[in-house]
XYZ file of C-alpha atoms in Angstrom:
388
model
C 69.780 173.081 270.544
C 66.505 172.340 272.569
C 66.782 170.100 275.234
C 70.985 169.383 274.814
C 72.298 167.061 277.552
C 75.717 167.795 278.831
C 77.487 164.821 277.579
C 76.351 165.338 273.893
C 79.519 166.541 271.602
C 79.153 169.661 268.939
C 77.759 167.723 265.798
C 80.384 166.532 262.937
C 80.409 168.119 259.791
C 79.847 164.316 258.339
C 76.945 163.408 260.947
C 75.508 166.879 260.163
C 75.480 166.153 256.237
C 73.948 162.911 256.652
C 71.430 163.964 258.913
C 70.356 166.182 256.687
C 70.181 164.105 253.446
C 68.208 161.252 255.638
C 65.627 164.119 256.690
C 65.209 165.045 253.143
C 64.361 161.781 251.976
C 62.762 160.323 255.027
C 60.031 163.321 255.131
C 59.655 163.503 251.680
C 58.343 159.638 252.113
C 56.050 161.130 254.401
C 54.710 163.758 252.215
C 53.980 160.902 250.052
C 52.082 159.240 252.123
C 50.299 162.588 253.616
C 49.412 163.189 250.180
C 46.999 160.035 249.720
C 44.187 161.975 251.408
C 40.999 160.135 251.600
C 40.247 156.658 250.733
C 38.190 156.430 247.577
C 35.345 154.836 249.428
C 35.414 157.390 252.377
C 33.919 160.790 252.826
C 35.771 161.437 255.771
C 38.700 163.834 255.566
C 41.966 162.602 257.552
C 42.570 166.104 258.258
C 39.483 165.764 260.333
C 40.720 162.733 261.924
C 39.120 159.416 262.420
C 35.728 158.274 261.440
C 34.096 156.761 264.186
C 31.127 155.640 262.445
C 33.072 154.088 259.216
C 36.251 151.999 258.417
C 37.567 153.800 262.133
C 40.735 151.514 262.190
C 41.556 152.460 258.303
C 40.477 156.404 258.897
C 42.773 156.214 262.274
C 45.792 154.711 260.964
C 45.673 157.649 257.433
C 44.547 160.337 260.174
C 47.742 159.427 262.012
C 50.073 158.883 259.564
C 49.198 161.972 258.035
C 49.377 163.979 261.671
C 52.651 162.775 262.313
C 54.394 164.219 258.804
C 52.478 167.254 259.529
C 55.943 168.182 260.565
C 57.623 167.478 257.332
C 56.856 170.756 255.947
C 58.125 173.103 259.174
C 61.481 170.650 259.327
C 62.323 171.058 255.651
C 61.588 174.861 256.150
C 63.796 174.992 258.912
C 66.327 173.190 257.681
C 66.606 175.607 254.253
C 66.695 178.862 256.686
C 69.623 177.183 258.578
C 71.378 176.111 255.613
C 70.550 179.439 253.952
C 71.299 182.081 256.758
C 74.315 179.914 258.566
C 77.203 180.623 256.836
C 76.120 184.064 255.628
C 79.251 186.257 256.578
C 78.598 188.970 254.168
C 75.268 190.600 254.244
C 75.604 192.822 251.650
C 73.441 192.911 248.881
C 75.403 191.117 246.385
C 75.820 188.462 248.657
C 72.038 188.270 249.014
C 71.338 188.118 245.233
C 73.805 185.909 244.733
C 71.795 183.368 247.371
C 68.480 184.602 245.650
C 69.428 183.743 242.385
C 70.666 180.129 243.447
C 67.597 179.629 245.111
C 65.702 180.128 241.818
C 67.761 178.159 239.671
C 67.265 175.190 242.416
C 63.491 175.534 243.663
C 62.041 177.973 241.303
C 62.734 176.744 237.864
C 62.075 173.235 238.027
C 58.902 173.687 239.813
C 58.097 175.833 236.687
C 59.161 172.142 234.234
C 57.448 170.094 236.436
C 54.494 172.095 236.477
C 54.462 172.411 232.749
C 55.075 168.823 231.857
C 51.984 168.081 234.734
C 50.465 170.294 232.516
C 50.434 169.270 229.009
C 50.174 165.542 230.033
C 47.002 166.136 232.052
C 45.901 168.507 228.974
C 46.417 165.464 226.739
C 44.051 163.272 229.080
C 41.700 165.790 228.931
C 41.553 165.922 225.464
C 41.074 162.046 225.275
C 38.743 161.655 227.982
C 37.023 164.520 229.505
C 35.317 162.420 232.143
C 38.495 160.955 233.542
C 38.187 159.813 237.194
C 42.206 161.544 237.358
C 40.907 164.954 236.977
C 38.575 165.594 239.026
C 41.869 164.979 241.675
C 43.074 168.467 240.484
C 42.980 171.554 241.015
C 42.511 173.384 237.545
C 39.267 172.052 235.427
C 40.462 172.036 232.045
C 36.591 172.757 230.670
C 36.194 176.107 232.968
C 39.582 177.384 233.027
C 40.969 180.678 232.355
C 43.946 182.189 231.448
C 45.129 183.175 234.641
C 44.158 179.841 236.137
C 46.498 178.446 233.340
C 49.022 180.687 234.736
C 48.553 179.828 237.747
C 49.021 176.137 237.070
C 52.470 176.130 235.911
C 53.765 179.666 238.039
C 51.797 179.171 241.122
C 51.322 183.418 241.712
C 48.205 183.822 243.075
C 47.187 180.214 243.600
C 48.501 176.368 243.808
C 50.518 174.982 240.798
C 48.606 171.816 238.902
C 51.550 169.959 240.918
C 49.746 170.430 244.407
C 52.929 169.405 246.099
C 54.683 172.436 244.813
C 52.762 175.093 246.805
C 55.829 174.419 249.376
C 58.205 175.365 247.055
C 56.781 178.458 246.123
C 56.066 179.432 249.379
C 59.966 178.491 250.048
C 61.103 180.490 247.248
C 58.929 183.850 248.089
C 60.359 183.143 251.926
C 63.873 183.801 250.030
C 62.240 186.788 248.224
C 61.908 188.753 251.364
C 65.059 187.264 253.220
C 66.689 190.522 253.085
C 63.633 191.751 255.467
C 64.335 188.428 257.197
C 67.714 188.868 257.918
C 67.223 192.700 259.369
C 64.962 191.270 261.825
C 67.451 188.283 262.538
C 70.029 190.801 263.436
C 68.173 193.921 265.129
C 65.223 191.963 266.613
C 65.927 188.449 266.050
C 63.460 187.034 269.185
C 60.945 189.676 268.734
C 60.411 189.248 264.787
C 59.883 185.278 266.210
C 57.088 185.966 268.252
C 55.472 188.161 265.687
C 56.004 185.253 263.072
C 55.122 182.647 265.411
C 51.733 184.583 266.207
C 50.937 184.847 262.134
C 51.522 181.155 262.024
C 49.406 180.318 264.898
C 45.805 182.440 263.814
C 46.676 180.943 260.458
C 47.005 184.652 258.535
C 48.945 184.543 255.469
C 50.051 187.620 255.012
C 49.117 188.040 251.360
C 51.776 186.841 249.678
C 52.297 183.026 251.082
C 49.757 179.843 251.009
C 50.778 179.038 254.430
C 53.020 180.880 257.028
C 55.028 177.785 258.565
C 57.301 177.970 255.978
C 58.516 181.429 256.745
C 58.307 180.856 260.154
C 60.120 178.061 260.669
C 62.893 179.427 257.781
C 63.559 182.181 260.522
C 63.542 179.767 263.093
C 66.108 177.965 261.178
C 67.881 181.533 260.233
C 67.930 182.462 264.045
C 69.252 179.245 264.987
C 72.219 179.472 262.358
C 72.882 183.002 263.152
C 73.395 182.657 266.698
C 75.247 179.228 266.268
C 72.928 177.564 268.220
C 74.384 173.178 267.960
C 71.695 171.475 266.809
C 72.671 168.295 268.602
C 69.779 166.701 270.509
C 70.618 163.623 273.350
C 69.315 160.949 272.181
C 67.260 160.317 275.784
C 65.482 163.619 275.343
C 64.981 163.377 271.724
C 63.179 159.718 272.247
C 61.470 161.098 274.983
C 60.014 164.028 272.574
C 58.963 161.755 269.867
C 57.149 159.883 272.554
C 54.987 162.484 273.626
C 54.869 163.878 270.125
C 53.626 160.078 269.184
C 50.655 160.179 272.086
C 50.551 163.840 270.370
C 49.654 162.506 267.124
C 47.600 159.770 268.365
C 45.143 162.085 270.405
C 44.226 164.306 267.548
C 43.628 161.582 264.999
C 41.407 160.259 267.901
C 39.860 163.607 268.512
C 36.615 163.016 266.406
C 35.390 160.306 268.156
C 35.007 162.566 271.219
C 34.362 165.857 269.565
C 31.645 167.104 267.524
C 32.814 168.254 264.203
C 29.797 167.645 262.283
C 29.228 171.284 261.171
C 32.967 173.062 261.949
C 36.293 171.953 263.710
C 36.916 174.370 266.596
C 39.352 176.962 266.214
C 41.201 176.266 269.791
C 41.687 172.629 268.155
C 43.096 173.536 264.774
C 45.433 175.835 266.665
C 46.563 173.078 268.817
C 47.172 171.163 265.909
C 49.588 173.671 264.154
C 50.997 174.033 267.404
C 51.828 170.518 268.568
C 54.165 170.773 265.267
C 56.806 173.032 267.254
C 57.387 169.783 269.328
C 57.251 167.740 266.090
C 60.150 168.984 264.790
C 62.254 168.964 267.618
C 61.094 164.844 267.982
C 61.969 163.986 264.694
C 65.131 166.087 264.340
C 66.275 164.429 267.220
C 65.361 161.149 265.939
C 67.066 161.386 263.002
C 69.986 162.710 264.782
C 69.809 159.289 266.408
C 69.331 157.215 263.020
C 71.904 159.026 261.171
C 74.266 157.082 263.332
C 73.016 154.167 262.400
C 74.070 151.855 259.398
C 70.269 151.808 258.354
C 70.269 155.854 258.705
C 73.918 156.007 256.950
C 72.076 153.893 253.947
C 68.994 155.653 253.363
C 70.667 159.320 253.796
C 71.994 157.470 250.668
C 68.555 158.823 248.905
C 68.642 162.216 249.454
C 70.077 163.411 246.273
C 66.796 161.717 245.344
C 64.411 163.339 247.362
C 63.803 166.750 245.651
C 63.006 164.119 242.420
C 60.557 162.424 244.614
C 59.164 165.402 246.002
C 58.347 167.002 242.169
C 56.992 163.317 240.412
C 55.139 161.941 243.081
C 51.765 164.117 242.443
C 49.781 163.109 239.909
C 51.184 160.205 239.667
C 50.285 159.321 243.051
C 46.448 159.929 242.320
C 46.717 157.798 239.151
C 48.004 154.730 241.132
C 45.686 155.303 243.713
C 42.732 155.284 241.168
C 44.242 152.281 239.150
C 44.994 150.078 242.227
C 41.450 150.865 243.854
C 39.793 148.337 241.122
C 41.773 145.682 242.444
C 40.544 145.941 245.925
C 38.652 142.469 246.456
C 36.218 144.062 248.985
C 35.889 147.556 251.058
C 37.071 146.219 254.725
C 39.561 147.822 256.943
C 42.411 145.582 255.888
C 41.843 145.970 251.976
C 41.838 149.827 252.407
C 44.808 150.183 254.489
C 46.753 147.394 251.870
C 45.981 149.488 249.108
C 47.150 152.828 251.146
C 50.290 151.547 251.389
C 50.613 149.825 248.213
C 50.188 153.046 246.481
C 52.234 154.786 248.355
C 55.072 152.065 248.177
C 55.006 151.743 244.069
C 54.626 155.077 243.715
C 58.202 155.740 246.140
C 59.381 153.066 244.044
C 58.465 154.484 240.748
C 59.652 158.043 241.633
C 63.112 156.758 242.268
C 63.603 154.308 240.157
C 62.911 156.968 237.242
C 64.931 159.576 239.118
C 67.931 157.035 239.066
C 67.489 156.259 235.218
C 67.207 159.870 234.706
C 70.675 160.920 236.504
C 72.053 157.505 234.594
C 71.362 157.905 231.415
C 69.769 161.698 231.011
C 72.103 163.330 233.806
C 71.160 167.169 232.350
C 67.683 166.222 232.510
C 67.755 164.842 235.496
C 69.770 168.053 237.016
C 67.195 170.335 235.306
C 64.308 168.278 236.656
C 66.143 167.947 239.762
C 67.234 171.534 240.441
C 70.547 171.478 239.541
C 71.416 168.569 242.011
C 73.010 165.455 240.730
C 74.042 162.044 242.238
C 77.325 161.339 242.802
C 78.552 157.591 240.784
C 78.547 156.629 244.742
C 75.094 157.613 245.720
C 73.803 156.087 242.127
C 75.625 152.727 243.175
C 74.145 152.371 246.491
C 70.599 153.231 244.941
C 71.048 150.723 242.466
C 72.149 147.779 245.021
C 69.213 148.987 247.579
């Protein structure tokens, strides 16, 4: 892979596995935390970056935090085109369907329960209390919404699911739609279908059918690299060295507003820059984990990863409830108070999704494999949750 040193081995099928289950988990922990958006006393976006005029030490530490998963999304998406495209012998077109078809049992489906269940629980609060601070988090208003917006909410066609969260999977599971396209550029013009995809990413065009075109980009990227049997081992020198510079990265365009006017618009060479820097992103924290999978910490939390899908699909709403519920607790609107109650909501709601995802594979296991996608935790993986 990028930057291999010569004394790095070909990756283990075991270090490989593990790697992977402590990427799933470990970004899906920072989706959550990407996911708490602004501060309920703060007009300032963290996709903006800092405020430099209000709370700039709070703003700064949710810009960055949220900068830095930025590359959740593209490494997730990469990861599903390698796993999907990799051992693909046969490219025939039942061999195709047949990965189609598991692809909407596993991502497709449950998105569809989850978003229905969002769905008639939020319709419930609605129907209680109109004026609930919770809805106006959303994305569908209950008291203007049509039919198709209804649709919308559970299917996610045409616009994002009531689940926010789940725009990724959609976007994952049309990616799989067109694979067959995919896979004829992979193998007739594998770097030239690339650049074209890695242009459509960069100007932000999403080519009608997807919310956002990392996901299919970085699938290919993933597709390309399984194809062509690239070995995704990174040394761990040069993949410490990348999240380094990813880090100053990260910091520098969380900083970014305190030395560039944004008042009216954020310049277009900037949010390119920003999409951009995500390229190294993913090779940083690949690398990392690569690193931490070795590790006894990294062999315990891969541990969580039949979890993470589970966490992935309950953590919105519920995050925005504990975020509203928590902020009346807040003794005063300083710095410190805002950033404790950041991470206290994104801590008991980490701890709530997978402590119900555990109960649920316990005691509810086809529930749990419905709600889960058709994954399920091994008696070992539930023990080693449990003792955590």
């Amino acid at each position: 892979m990028w930057l291999r040193g010569t004394q790095v081995s070909p990756l283990s099928k075991q270090h490989l596995s593990r790697t992977i289950n402590l990427a799933r988990i470990s970004l899906i922990v920072g989706l959550v935390f990407l996911h708490y958006q602004t501060y309920p006393n703060s007009t300032a976006s963290p996709f903006d970056g800092i405020d430099p005029a209000h709370h700039p030490w709070a703003t700064f530490v949710n810009s960055f935090v949220l900068f830095f998963f930025f590359s959740a999304v593209p490494l997730l998406s990469m990861i599903s085109g390698w796993l999907f495209f990799s051992a693909m012998t046969d490219s025939s077109t039942n061999a195709l369907r047949s990965r189609i078809l598991h692809r909407f049992r596993t991502l497709y489906t449950p998105m569809v329960c989850w978003n229905l269940l969002f769905l008639l629980a939020l319709a419930l609060l609605f129907w209680r209390s109109p004026q609930h601070p919770l809805l106006s988090q959303l994305n569908l208003r209950f008291a203007a919404a049509s039919g198709w917006d209804y649709l919308n909410a559970v299917f996610a066609l045409t616009h994002h699911p009531i689940g926010y969260q789940f725009w990724f999977v959609r976007d994952l599971f049309v990616t799989v739609l067109v694979s067959p396209l995919l896979l004829v550029l992979l193998r007739r013009f594998p770097y030239l279908g690339l650049l074209g995809l890695a242009a459509v990413w960069l100007v932000g065009h999403d080519l009608w059918i997807f919310f956002r075109t990392d996901v299919v980009f970085f699938f290919y990227l993933g597709g390309l690299i399984g194809l062509r049997r690239i070995d995704l081992n990174v040394a761990p020198g040069p993949a410490l060295a990348l999240m380094a510079l990813y880090l100053v990265l990260v910091g520098l365009r969380a900083w970014a507003p305190a030395v560039i006017d944004m008042v009216e618009r954020r310049p277009e060479w900037l949010t390119g820059g920003t999409r951009a820097m995500r390229l190294i992103g993913v090779a940083a924290c690949w690398g990392t984990l690569l690193w931490l999978a070795r590790t006894r910490l990294g062999a315990r939390l891969a541990g969580y990863g039949g979890l993470a899908f589970f966490l992935f699909a309950m953590h919105f709403p519920l995050l925005a409830a504990i975020k509203w519920g928590l902020w009346h607790w807040v003794p005063a609107q300083t710095d410190a108070w805002m950033l404790a109650h950041y991470v206290s909501s994104v801590v008991v709601t980490i701890g709530l999704g997978l402590s119900a995802g555990w109960a649920l594979s316990r005691y509810l296991p086809t529930w749990f494999a419905l709600m889960n996608g058709g994954r399920t935790l091994a008696v070992s993986e539930r023990k080693r949750v449990a003792a955590s």
